[in-house]
Coordinates of C-alpha atoms in Angstrom, one line a residue:
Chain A
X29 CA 7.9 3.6 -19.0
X30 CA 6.2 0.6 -17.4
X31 CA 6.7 1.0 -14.3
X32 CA 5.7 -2.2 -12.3
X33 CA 4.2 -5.1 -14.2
X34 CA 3.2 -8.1 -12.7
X35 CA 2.0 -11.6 -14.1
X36 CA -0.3 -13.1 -14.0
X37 CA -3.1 -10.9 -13.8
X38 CA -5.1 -13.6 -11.9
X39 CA -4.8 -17.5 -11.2
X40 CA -7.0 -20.3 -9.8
X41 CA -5.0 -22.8 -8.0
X42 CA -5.3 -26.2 -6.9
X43 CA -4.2 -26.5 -3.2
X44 CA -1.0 -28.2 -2.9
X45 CA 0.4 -26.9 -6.2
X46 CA 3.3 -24.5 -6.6
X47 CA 2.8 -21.1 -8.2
X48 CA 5.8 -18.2 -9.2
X49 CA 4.3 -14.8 -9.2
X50 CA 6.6 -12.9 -11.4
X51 CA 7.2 -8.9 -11.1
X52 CA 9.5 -6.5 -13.2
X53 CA 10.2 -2.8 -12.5
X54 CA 12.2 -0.8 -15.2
X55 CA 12.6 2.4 -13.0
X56 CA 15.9 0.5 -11.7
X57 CA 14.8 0.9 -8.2
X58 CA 16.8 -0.2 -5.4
X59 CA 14.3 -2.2 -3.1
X60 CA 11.2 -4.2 -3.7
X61 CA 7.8 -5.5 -1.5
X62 CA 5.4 -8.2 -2.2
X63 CA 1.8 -7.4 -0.1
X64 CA -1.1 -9.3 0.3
X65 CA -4.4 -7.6 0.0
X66 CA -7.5 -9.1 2.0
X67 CA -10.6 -7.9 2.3
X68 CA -11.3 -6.0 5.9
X69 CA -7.4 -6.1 6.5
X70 CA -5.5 -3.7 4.1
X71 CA -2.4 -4.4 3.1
X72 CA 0.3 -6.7 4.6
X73 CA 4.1 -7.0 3.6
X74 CA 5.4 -10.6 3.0
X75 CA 8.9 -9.8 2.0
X76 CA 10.8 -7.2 1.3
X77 CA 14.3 -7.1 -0.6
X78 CA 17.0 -4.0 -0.5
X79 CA 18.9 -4.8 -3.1
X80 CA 19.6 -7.6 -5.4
X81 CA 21.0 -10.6 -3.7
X82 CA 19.1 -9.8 -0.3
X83 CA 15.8 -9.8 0.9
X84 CA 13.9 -9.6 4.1
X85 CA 10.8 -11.1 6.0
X86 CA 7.6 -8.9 6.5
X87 CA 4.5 -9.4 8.9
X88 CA 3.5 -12.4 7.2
X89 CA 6.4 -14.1 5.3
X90 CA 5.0 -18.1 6.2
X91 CA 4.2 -19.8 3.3
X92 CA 6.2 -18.1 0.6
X93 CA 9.3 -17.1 -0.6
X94 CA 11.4 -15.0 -2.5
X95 CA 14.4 -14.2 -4.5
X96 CA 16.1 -11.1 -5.8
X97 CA 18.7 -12.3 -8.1
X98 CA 18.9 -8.7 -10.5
X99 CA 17.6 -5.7 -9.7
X100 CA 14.6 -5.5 -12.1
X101 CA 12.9 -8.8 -11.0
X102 CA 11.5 -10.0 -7.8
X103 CA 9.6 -13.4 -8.2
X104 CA 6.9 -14.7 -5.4
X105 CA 7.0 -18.3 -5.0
X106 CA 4.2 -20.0 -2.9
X107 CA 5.3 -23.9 -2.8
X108 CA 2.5 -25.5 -1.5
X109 CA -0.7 -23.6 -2.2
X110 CA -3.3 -23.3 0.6
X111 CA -6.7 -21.1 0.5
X112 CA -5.5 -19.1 2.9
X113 CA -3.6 -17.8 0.3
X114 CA -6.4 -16.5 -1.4
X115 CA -5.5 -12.8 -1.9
X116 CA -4.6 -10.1 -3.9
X117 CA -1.0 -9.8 -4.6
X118 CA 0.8 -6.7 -4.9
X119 CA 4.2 -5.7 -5.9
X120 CA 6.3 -2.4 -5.3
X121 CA 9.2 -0.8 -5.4
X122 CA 10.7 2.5 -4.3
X123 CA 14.2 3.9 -5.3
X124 CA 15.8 4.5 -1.9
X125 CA 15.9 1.5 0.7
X126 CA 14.0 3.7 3.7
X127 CA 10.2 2.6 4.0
X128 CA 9.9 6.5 4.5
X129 CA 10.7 6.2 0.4
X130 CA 7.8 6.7 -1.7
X131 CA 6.7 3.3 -2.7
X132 CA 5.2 2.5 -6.6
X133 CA 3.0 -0.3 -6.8
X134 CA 2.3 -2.8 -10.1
X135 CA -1.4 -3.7 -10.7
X136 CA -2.1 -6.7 -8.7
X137 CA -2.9 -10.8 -9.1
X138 CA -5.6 -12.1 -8.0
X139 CA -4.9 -15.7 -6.7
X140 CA -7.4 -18.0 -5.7
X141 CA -6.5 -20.7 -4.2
X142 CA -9.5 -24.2 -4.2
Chain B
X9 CA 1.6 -2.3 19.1
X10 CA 2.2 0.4 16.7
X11 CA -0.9 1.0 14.2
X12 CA -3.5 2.9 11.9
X13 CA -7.1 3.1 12.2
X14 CA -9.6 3.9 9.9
X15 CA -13.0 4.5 11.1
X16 CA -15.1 4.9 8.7
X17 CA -15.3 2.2 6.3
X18 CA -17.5 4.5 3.5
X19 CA -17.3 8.7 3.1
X20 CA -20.2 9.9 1.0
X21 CA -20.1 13.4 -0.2
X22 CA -21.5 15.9 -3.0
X23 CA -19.3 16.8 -5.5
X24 CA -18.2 20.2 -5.0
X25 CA -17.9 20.1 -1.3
X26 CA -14.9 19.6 1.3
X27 CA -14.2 16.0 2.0
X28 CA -12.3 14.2 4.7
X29 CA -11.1 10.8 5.3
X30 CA -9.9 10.3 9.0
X31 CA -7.1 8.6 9.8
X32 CA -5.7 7.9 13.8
X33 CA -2.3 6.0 14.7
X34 CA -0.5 4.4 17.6
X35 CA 3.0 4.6 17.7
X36 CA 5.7 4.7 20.0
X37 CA 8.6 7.5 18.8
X38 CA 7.8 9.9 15.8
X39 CA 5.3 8.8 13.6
X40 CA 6.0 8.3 9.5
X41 CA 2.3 8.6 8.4
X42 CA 1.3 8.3 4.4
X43 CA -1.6 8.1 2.4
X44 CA -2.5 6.4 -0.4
X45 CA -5.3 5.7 -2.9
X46 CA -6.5 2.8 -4.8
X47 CA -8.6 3.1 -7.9
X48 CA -10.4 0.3 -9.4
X49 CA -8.6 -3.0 -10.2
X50 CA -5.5 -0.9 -9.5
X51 CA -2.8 -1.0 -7.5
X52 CA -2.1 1.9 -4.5
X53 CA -1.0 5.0 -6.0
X54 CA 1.4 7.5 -3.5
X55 CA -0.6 10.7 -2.4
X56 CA 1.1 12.1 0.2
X57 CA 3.3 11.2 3.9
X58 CA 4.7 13.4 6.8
X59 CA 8.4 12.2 7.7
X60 CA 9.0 15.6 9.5
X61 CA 8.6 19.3 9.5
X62 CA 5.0 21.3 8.4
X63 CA 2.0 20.2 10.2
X64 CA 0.3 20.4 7.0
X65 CA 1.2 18.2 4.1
X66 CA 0.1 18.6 0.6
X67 CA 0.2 16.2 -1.7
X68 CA -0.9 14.7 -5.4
X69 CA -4.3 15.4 -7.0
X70 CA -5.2 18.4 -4.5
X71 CA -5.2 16.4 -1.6
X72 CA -3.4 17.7 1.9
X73 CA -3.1 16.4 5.1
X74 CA -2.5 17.6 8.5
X75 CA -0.7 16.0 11.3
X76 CA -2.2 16.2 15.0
X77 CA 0.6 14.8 17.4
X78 CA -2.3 16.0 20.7
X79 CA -5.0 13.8 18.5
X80 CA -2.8 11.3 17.1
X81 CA -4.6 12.1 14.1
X82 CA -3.4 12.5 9.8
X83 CA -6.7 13.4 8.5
X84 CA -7.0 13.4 4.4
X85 CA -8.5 16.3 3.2
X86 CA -9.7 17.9 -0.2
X87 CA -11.3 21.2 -0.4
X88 CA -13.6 20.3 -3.6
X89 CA -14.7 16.8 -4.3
X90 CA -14.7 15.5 -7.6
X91 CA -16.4 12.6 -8.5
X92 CA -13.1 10.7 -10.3
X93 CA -12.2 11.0 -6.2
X94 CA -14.3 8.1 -5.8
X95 CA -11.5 5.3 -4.6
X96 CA -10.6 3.6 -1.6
X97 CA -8.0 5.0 0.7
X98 CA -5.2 3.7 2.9
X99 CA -3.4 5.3 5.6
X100 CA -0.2 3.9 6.8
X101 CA 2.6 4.1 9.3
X102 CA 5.6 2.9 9.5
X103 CA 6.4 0.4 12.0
X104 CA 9.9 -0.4 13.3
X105 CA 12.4 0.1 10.7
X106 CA 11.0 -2.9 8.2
X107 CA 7.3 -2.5 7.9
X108 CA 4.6 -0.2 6.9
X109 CA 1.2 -0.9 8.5
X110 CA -1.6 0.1 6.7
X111 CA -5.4 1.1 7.6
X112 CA -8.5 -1.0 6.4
X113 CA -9.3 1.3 3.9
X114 CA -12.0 4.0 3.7
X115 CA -13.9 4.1 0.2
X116 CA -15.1 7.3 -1.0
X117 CA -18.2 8.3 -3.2
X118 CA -18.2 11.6 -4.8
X119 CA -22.0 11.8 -5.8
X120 CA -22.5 14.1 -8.8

């Protein structure tokens, strides 16, 4: 079993351009994060998603966006790169819909934005 | 504001010996405290949370940790360091109903 995957497994972006960070979980779980690791901040949520066809804003949702049309994929869109956006990005998911529920996380991109 | 802080940014110890990575929180209402632990270029693996009950919470790879409501503490604690221990850690608690906060992180060296 995979697990999480995510892709790509790191990107240099031009400011300004668009970008799709793509993740896949194949343990058919229920709700799905995207975080944003920076150094000396740990980990914040950007968005969040329940269930397929829903999803949610997190502590620092400006910038980017989301869609959860199945329940395997959720894709990370940043539209309009800045370098602020220059961050780790990780995916999870957990099988119940509670952020008490254990959550699995995929391996990471690392997205720099110039 | 509800929160998690880690104050030590790097935990050194001898392999073989206890180890503890300290963890403090701020919330209003009962807390939902977890750890987790980061290897290199990986993402956070689960190791352990209190949602209710025992004090003491034991959890993946030997790890346990015990809730302090008077200290507002979840310390992480092993009894026997072992050097693949080396990692960074993250505390977190869960804030409102949408949101876990973590910590900064604490990285731990096991030295041989």
């Amino acid at each position: 079993t995979a697990g999480i995957t995510q892709a790509p497994t790191s990107q240099i972006l031009a400011a300004g351009r668009s970008m799709t960070l793509r993740c896949t979980q194949d343990m058919r779980h229920n709700a799905m994060y995207w975080y944003r690791q920076d150094l000396g901040l740990g980990l914040r949520l950007i968005h969040y998603s329940n269930t397929a066809g829903t999803t949610g804003k997190g502590e620092v949702p400006d910038g980017y966006s989301v869609s959860r049309a199945n329940t395997d994929d959720f894709p990370l869109t940043l539209a309009s790169a800045v370098p602020s956006q220059t961050s780790v990005y990780f995916c999870a998911s957990s099988e119940g819909t509670s952020f008490t529920d254990t959550q699995y996380f995929g391996p990471g991109t690392r997205l720099t934005v110039l | 504001a509800q929160s998690v802080a880690q104050p030590e940014d790097q935990v050194n110890v001898a392999e073989g010996n206890p180890l503890t990575v300290k963890c403090t929180y701020s919330v209003s209402g009962n807390p939902y405290l977890f750890w987790y632990v980061q290897y290199p270029n990986r993402g956070l693996q689960f190791l352990l949370k209190y949602i209710t009950g025992d004090n003491l919470v034991k959890g993946s790879y030997g790890f346990e940790a015990e809730f302090n409501k008077s200290q507002t503490s979840f310390h992480l604690k092993k009894p026997s360091a072992l050097v693949s221990d080396s990692a960074l850690y993250f505390c977190a608690v869960l804030t409102g109903a949408n949101n876990l906060f973590f910590g900064t992180g604490t990285r731990l060296t096991v030295i041989p």
